[in-house]
Short mmCIF file of C-alpha atoms in Angstrom, two decimals:
data_model
loop_
_atom_site.label_atom_id
_atom_site.label_comp_id
_atom_site.label_asym_id
_atom_site.label_seq_id
_atom_site.Cartn_x
_atom_site.Cartn_y
_atom_site.Cartn_z
CA MET A 1 0.00 0.00 0.00
CA ASP A 2 2.71 2.50 0.98
CA SER A 3 4.65 1.71 -2.19
CA LEU A 4 2.03 3.48 -4.30
CA ASP A 5 3.10 6.94 -5.39
CA LYS A 6 0.47 9.52 -4.43
CA ASN A 7 1.65 11.74 -7.27
CA GLU A 8 0.39 9.16 -9.75
CA PHE A 9 -3.17 9.57 -8.49
CA ILE A 10 -5.12 12.03 -10.58
CA TYR A 11 -8.63 13.44 -10.97
CA ILE A 12 -11.26 12.51 -13.52
CA ARG A 13 -13.18 15.37 -15.09
CA PHE A 14 -16.93 15.15 -15.53
CA ASN A 15 -18.80 17.85 -17.43
CA ILE A 16 -22.53 17.35 -16.94
CA VAL A 17 -23.47 19.91 -19.59
CA LYS A 18 -21.56 18.27 -22.40
CA TRP A 19 -21.93 14.73 -21.01
CA GLU A 20 -18.38 13.92 -21.87
CA GLU A 21 -15.24 12.80 -20.13
CA GLY A 22 -12.06 14.66 -20.95
CA ASP A 23 -9.17 12.81 -19.34
CA LEU A 24 -7.34 12.32 -16.09
CA LEU A 25 -6.14 15.54 -14.52
CA PHE A 26 -3.21 16.34 -12.27
CA ASN A 27 -3.67 19.18 -9.78
CA GLY A 28 -2.36 21.86 -12.12
CA GLN A 29 -4.44 20.57 -15.00
CA LEU A 30 -7.50 20.58 -12.77
CA CYS A 31 -6.97 24.27 -12.05
CA ASN A 32 -6.66 25.02 -15.77
CA MET A 33 -9.77 23.00 -16.57
CA ILE A 34 -11.81 24.82 -13.95
CA ALA A 35 -10.63 28.18 -15.25
CA GLN A 36 -11.93 27.27 -18.72
CA GLN A 37 -15.33 26.07 -17.50
CA LYS A 38 -16.73 29.35 -16.17
CA ASN A 39 -20.43 29.95 -16.73
CA GLN A 40 -21.04 26.20 -17.06
CA GLU A 41 -22.16 23.43 -14.77
CA CYS A 42 -18.98 21.47 -14.25
CA TYR A 43 -17.98 18.65 -11.92
CA TYR A 44 -14.82 16.74 -11.14
CA SER A 45 -14.14 13.62 -9.10
CA HIS A 46 -13.99 14.09 -5.36
CA PHE A 47 -11.18 11.55 -5.14
CA LYS A 48 -8.14 10.90 -7.28
CA TYR A 49 -7.48 7.58 -8.98
CA PRO A 50 -4.65 5.58 -10.52
CA GLU A 51 -4.57 5.25 -14.29
CA GLU A 52 -6.37 1.92 -14.15
CA ALA A 53 -9.53 3.84 -13.20
CA LEU A 54 -9.49 5.58 -16.56
CA HIS A 55 -9.43 2.23 -18.34
CA TYR A 56 -12.34 1.10 -16.17
CA PHE A 57 -14.29 4.25 -17.01
CA ARG A 58 -13.71 3.94 -20.74
CA ASN A 59 -14.71 0.28 -20.84
CA ASN A 60 -17.68 0.42 -18.44
CA ILE A 61 -20.43 1.42 -20.86
CA LYS A 62 -24.06 1.51 -19.70
CA GLU A 63 -27.10 0.47 -21.72
CA ASN A 64 -27.61 4.04 -22.90
CA GLY A 65 -24.11 3.98 -24.37
CA LYS A 66 -22.58 6.34 -21.82
CA ARG A 67 -19.47 5.58 -19.82
CA SER A 68 -19.72 5.22 -16.07
CA MET A 69 -17.56 4.86 -12.96
CA ALA A 70 -20.32 2.84 -11.26
CA GLY A 71 -18.97 -0.29 -9.64
CA TYR A 72 -15.35 0.85 -9.45
CA GLN A 73 -13.70 -0.87 -6.48
CA GLY A 74 -10.05 0.08 -6.95
CA TYR A 75 -7.68 2.44 -5.21
CA CYS A 76 -8.36 6.12 -4.58
CA TYR A 77 -6.70 9.03 -2.83
CA ALA A 78 -7.24 12.74 -2.11
CA ASP A 79 -4.91 15.61 -1.25
CA ARG A 80 -7.88 17.47 0.20
CA ILE A 81 -11.17 16.22 1.53
CA TYR A 82 -14.36 18.24 1.93
CA PHE A 83 -17.20 18.66 4.39
CA ASP A 84 -20.46 19.33 2.53
CA ILE A 85 -22.89 21.46 4.55
CA ASP A 86 -26.34 21.90 3.04
CA SER A 87 -28.83 23.49 5.44
CA LYS A 88 -32.43 24.66 5.05
CA SER A 89 -31.45 28.30 4.59
CA HIS A 90 -28.38 30.36 3.82
CA ASP A 91 -28.29 31.80 7.33
CA GLU A 92 -28.49 28.34 8.92
CA ALA A 93 -25.73 27.14 6.61
CA ILE A 94 -23.50 30.02 7.71
CA VAL A 95 -24.07 29.14 11.38
CA ASP A 96 -23.21 25.48 10.74
CA CYS A 97 -20.21 26.44 8.65
CA ARG A 98 -18.96 28.72 11.43
CA LYS A 99 -19.38 25.98 14.06
CA LEU A 100 -17.43 23.49 11.97
CA ILE A 101 -14.62 25.92 11.18
CA GLU A 102 -14.28 26.92 14.83
CA HIS A 103 -14.09 23.26 15.78
CA LEU A 104 -11.45 22.56 13.11
CA LEU A 105 -9.38 25.46 14.42
CA CYS A 106 -9.68 24.10 17.96
CA LEU A 107 -8.41 20.76 16.70
CA GLY A 108 -5.28 22.42 15.39
CA PHE A 109 -6.07 22.96 11.73
CA LEU A 110 -4.39 26.11 10.46
CA ALA A 111 -6.77 28.73 9.09
CA GLU A 112 -4.55 29.31 6.06
CA ASN A 113 -4.84 25.63 5.17
CA LEU A 114 -8.65 25.60 5.15
CA ASP A 115 -10.65 26.57 2.09
CA VAL A 116 -14.34 27.45 2.20
CA TRP A 117 -16.61 27.57 -0.84
CA PHE A 118 -20.22 28.58 -1.32
CA SER A 119 -21.75 25.54 -3.02
CA GLY A 120 -23.86 27.55 -5.45
CA ARG A 121 -27.16 26.82 -3.74
CA ARG A 122 -27.48 27.15 0.04
CA GLY A 123 -24.52 25.31 1.48
CA PHE A 124 -20.77 25.30 1.86
CA HIS A 125 -17.85 23.03 1.04
CA ILE A 126 -15.06 23.18 3.62
CA GLY A 127 -11.77 21.66 2.47
CA VAL A 128 -8.94 20.33 4.63
CA SER A 129 -5.62 18.76 3.75
CA THR A 130 -5.34 15.01 4.31
CA SER A 131 -1.54 15.08 4.68
CA PRO A 132 -1.60 15.30 8.51
CA TRP A 133 -3.64 12.11 8.68
CA GLY A 134 -0.81 9.96 7.37
CA LEU A 135 -3.07 7.98 5.04
CA SER A 136 -1.83 6.36 1.86
CA PRO A 137 -3.74 5.46 -1.32
CA ASP A 138 -5.92 2.49 -0.54
CA ILE A 139 -9.07 0.66 -1.58
CA LYS A 140 -10.63 1.86 1.70
CA PHE A 141 -9.28 5.41 1.58
CA ASN A 142 -12.69 6.99 1.01
CA ARG A 143 -14.17 5.05 3.93
CA TRP A 144 -11.41 6.26 6.25
CA CYS A 145 -12.10 9.85 5.20
CA LYS A 146 -15.80 9.34 5.85
CA GLU A 147 -15.14 8.02 9.36
CA ILE A 148 -12.84 10.91 10.25
CA CYS A 149 -15.07 13.63 8.80
CA CYS A 150 -18.17 12.11 10.38
CA GLU A 151 -16.58 12.12 13.84
CA ILE A 152 -15.41 15.70 13.46
CA ALA A 153 -18.82 16.88 12.27
CA GLU A 154 -20.64 15.04 15.06
CA LYS A 155 -18.40 16.62 17.66
CA ALA A 156 -19.09 20.04 16.14
CA ARG A 157 -22.83 19.18 16.07
CA VAL A 158 -23.10 19.88 12.38
CA ASP A 159 -24.91 17.75 9.80
CA ILE A 160 -22.91 16.98 6.67
CA ASP A 161 -23.67 15.09 3.48
CA LEU A 162 -21.97 11.70 3.83
CA SER A 163 -22.76 10.63 0.28
CA ILE A 164 -19.81 12.63 -1.06
CA TYR A 165 -17.46 10.06 0.47
CA SER A 166 -18.58 7.49 -2.02
CA LYS A 167 -15.58 6.34 -4.04
CA ILE A 168 -17.12 7.63 -7.26
CA SER A 169 -18.53 10.85 -5.84
CA ILE A 170 -18.25 14.06 -7.83
CA LEU A 171 -18.14 17.67 -6.62
CA ARG A 172 -19.20 20.85 -8.29
CA ALA A 173 -16.08 22.49 -9.69
CA PRO A 174 -14.96 25.79 -8.17
CA PHE A 175 -16.17 28.88 -10.05
CA SER A 176 -18.71 26.83 -12.00
CA ARG A 177 -22.32 27.99 -12.28
CA HIS A 178 -25.25 26.31 -10.53
CA PRO A 179 -27.95 25.66 -13.18
CA GLU A 180 -30.92 26.35 -10.88
CA THR A 181 -29.77 29.38 -8.89
CA GLY A 182 -27.40 30.90 -11.42
CA LEU A 183 -24.92 31.44 -8.58
CA PHE A 184 -21.27 30.49 -8.72
CA LYS A 185 -19.24 28.27 -6.46
CA ASN A 186 -16.92 30.98 -5.14
CA PRO A 187 -14.39 30.92 -2.30
CA ILE A 188 -15.48 32.60 0.93
CA PRO A 189 -12.84 34.07 3.28
CA ILE A 190 -12.83 32.31 6.64
CA GLU A 191 -12.83 35.70 8.34
CA SER A 192 -16.18 36.43 6.71
CA ILE A 193 -17.69 33.20 8.01
CA LEU A 194 -16.41 33.82 11.52
CA ASP A 195 -17.86 37.34 11.45
CA CYS A 196 -21.18 36.94 13.24
CA LYS A 197 -22.56 39.96 11.38
CA ILE A 198 -22.43 38.32 7.94
CA SER A 199 -25.72 37.10 6.47
CA GLY A 200 -26.85 34.85 3.67
CA ARG A 201 -27.60 37.93 1.58
CA ASN A 202 -23.96 39.01 1.83
CA ILE A 203 -22.83 35.62 0.57
CA LEU A 204 -25.26 35.64 -2.35
CA GLU A 205 -24.15 39.09 -3.50
CA ASN A 206 -20.57 37.84 -3.71
CA CYS A 207 -21.48 34.78 -5.75
CA ARG A 208 -23.41 36.29 -8.67
CA ILE A 209 -20.24 36.40 -10.78
CA PRO A 210 -17.24 34.03 -10.70
CA ILE A 211 -14.20 35.25 -8.79
CA ALA A 212 -10.85 35.01 -10.56
CA TRP A 213 -8.97 31.78 -9.92
CA THR A 214 -6.05 32.07 -7.52
CA HIS A 215 -4.88 28.81 -5.98
CA LEU A 216 -5.75 26.37 -3.25
CA PRO A 217 -3.82 26.79 0.00
CA THR A 218 -0.63 24.78 0.35
CA PRO A 219 -1.07 22.00 2.93
CA SER A 220 1.30 22.01 5.88
CA VAL A 221 1.62 20.14 9.15
CA PRO A 222 2.03 22.08 12.41
CA SER A 223 5.38 21.43 14.07
CA VAL A 224 4.97 19.49 17.30
CA ASP A 225 7.40 18.74 20.12
CA LEU A 226 6.14 15.25 20.87
CA LYS A 227 8.61 14.47 23.62
CA SER A 228 7.99 17.54 25.79
CA ARG A 229 4.23 17.28 25.27
CA PHE A 230 4.19 13.63 26.29
CA ASN A 231 6.42 14.17 29.32
CA LYS A 232 4.15 16.97 30.52
CA VAL A 233 1.07 14.76 30.29
CA LEU A 234 2.95 11.85 31.83
CA LYS A 235 4.05 13.91 34.84
CA LYS A 236 0.55 15.27 35.35
CA ASN A 237 -1.03 11.81 35.41
CA LEU A 238 1.65 10.28 37.60
CA THR A 239 1.11 13.06 40.14
CA LYS A 240 -2.65 12.62 40.15
CA GLY A 241 -2.53 8.82 40.04
CA ASN A 242 -4.79 8.70 37.02
CA TRP A 243 -3.64 5.36 35.63
CA PRO A 244 -6.42 2.79 35.09
CA SER A 245 -7.36 0.77 38.14
CA VAL A 246 -6.48 -2.55 36.49
CA VAL A 247 -2.85 -1.91 37.45
CA GLY A 248 -3.87 -2.52 41.06
CA SER A 249 -1.40 -1.45 43.71
CA GLU A 250 0.97 -0.08 41.10
CA SER A 251 -1.56 2.35 39.68
CA ARG A 252 0.80 5.30 40.09
CA TYR A 253 3.19 3.85 37.53
CA PRO A 254 2.62 3.69 33.80
CA PRO A 255 3.03 0.15 32.42
CA PHE A 256 5.54 1.22 29.77
CA ASP A 257 8.82 3.00 29.20
CA ILE A 258 9.39 5.48 26.41
CA ASP A 259 12.55 5.45 24.33
CA TRP A 260 12.40 8.44 22.01
CA ASN A 261 14.37 6.66 19.34
CA GLY A 262 11.05 5.10 18.48
CA ILE A 263 10.78 2.19 20.94
CA ILE A 264 8.15 1.60 23.61
CA THR A 265 8.74 -1.08 26.25
CA TRP A 266 6.66 -2.24 29.18
CA PRO A 267 6.45 -5.29 31.48
CA TYR A 268 2.94 -6.54 30.78
CA TRP A 269 1.08 -7.18 27.56
CA ASN A 270 -2.07 -5.14 27.96
CA GLU A 271 -4.07 -3.78 25.05
CA THR A 272 -5.47 -0.87 27.00
CA PHE A 273 -2.05 0.32 28.09
CA PHE A 274 -0.64 -0.14 24.64
CA ARG A 275 -3.35 2.00 23.12
CA LEU A 276 -2.90 4.70 25.73
CA ALA A 277 0.86 4.69 25.20
CA VAL A 278 0.59 5.08 21.46
CA LEU A 279 -2.05 7.78 21.72
CA ALA A 280 0.02 9.71 24.21
CA LYS A 281 3.11 9.44 22.05
CA ILE A 282 1.33 10.55 18.90
CA LYS A 283 -1.09 13.16 20.15
CA GLY A 284 -0.19 14.13 23.70
CA LEU A 285 -3.63 13.48 25.14
CA SER A 286 -4.69 15.48 28.16
CA ALA A 287 -6.68 12.56 29.57
CA TRP A 288 -6.36 8.80 29.77
CA ASP A 289 -10.00 7.76 29.40
CA CYS A 290 -9.98 6.74 25.76
CA GLU A 291 -10.54 3.00 26.11
CA GLN A 292 -14.21 3.06 25.19
CA ASN A 293 -13.48 4.83 21.90
CA LEU A 294 -10.73 2.51 20.73
CA ARG A 295 -10.75 -0.68 18.74
CA LEU A 296 -9.01 -3.61 20.35
CA ILE A 297 -5.75 -4.57 18.75
CA ARG A 298 -5.55 -8.33 18.59
CA GLY A 299 -3.27 -11.06 17.35
CA ARG A 300 -0.10 -9.74 19.02
CA ASN A 301 -0.08 -11.83 22.18
CA GLU A 302 1.87 -14.75 20.75
CA ALA A 303 4.62 -12.62 19.24
CA PHE A 304 4.85 -10.55 22.38
CA SER A 305 5.08 -13.56 24.70
CA LYS A 306 8.02 -14.89 22.67
CA GLY A 307 9.93 -11.67 23.12
CA SER A 308 9.65 -10.65 19.47
CA PRO A 309 9.45 -7.00 18.44
CA VAL A 310 6.08 -5.95 17.06
CA PHE A 311 5.82 -3.41 14.25
CA LEU A 312 2.70 -1.31 14.55
CA ASP A 313 2.48 1.18 11.68
CA THR A 314 -0.91 -0.05 10.43
CA GLU A 315 -2.38 -0.34 13.91
CA ILE A 316 -1.29 3.18 14.82
CA LYS A 317 -3.08 4.56 11.79
CA THR A 318 -6.19 2.59 12.74
CA ILE A 319 -6.10 4.09 16.23
CA VAL A 320 -5.74 7.61 14.92
CA ARG A 321 -8.68 7.13 12.59
CA SER A 322 -10.91 5.57 15.24
CA VAL A 323 -10.32 8.15 17.98
CA TYR A 324 -9.42 11.15 15.87
CA GLN A 325 -11.96 13.32 17.64
CA ARG A 326 -10.88 12.51 21.17
CA GLU A 327 -8.84 15.17 23.01
CA PHE A 328 -6.68 15.95 19.97
CA SER A 329 -5.22 19.42 19.73
CA TYR A 330 -3.02 19.10 16.66
CA HIS A 331 -2.17 16.79 13.79
CA VAL A 332 0.93 14.81 13.03
CA SER A 333 1.86 13.19 9.75
CA LEU A 334 2.39 9.56 10.71
CA LYS A 335 4.19 8.66 7.52
CA ASN A 336 6.81 11.41 7.61
CA ASP A 337 7.33 12.08 11.31
CA PRO A 338 10.63 10.45 12.40
CA ALA A 339 9.34 10.12 15.96
CA ILE A 340 6.61 7.75 14.81
CA LYS A 341 7.83 6.05 11.64
CA GLY A 342 9.00 2.50 12.32
CA LEU A 343 7.71 2.42 15.88
CA ILE A 344 8.63 -0.89 17.51
CA ILE A 345 7.19 -2.50 20.62
CA TYR A 346 9.56 -4.65 22.72
CA PRO A 347 8.45 -6.84 25.64
CA ARG A 348 10.27 -6.30 28.92
CA LYS A 349 10.14 -8.02 32.29
CA GLY A 350 10.04 -6.34 35.67
CA ARG A 351 8.20 -3.44 37.21
CA ILE A 352 8.92 0.14 36.29
CA SER A 353 10.35 1.98 39.25
#
């Protein structure tokens, strides 16, 4: 899975007006295509695909003679993923959009890396970079994005359209014209959304003509001092004795040691402690009550009992996806961060003193 080159994943263009498929599009080509499609109803694929998807599209012909992506089960990827807010009115949509943006900012997303678009009707598309999530192209990539976005939206108490996370979903292209309203999908400054004085009427007035194309924000990952953050949380919990009661009389000690060359050791094989250790190392949680939100990691007991090292890259990513919304204050790229890449678990005997 990790051997796949993300740069080889490209968009498919769909133009509903002309009912034709152009070709696969890299990011730069997508921008050029959008710039040429002003005043039209234009869509492009929400996700990016390997070249094999183009062959599937060209050969999957429906009874009416038109090509279709229906049934495609291959790999997909996305540099950016979107939340689709579609409320009953423009004013309600602005309120929901504001709530979601404020929550994203609280989670550690950088304002300059968010992009907000008026959908052309009465909703908004809020885009975020997927690079901090550490996900690689995969058959299940769209499902992972759905799980993460759903948890974020639920925590923000905002309803979003989950259908756009279908593998073959398409999105209205930026600056294209909505056929029913005549309004354009234009970018909206985040500052305008956060301004409680703005109304739906203000948004509509700014979307009657297409705004000149600039560029999407460049994704970046906030720098994080994992070691100092973890040590701070560790000291706090040791002082308060907040370790789970299953440790018994030794509840004031964590059941693991941290070696910041990428190795975690501890004396007892315990799934709960393992999950807490990894979460603390990756995200610096401010609490240790995450058990109920985590999936159990199984199948490691035998290897651990034999004293073998256990490599946990896939499991770490699963944990991050499953508890993404829990106490996280920033994002870390799992694939590129040297503090996490190649994390190894070693068994160790004896009590930590």
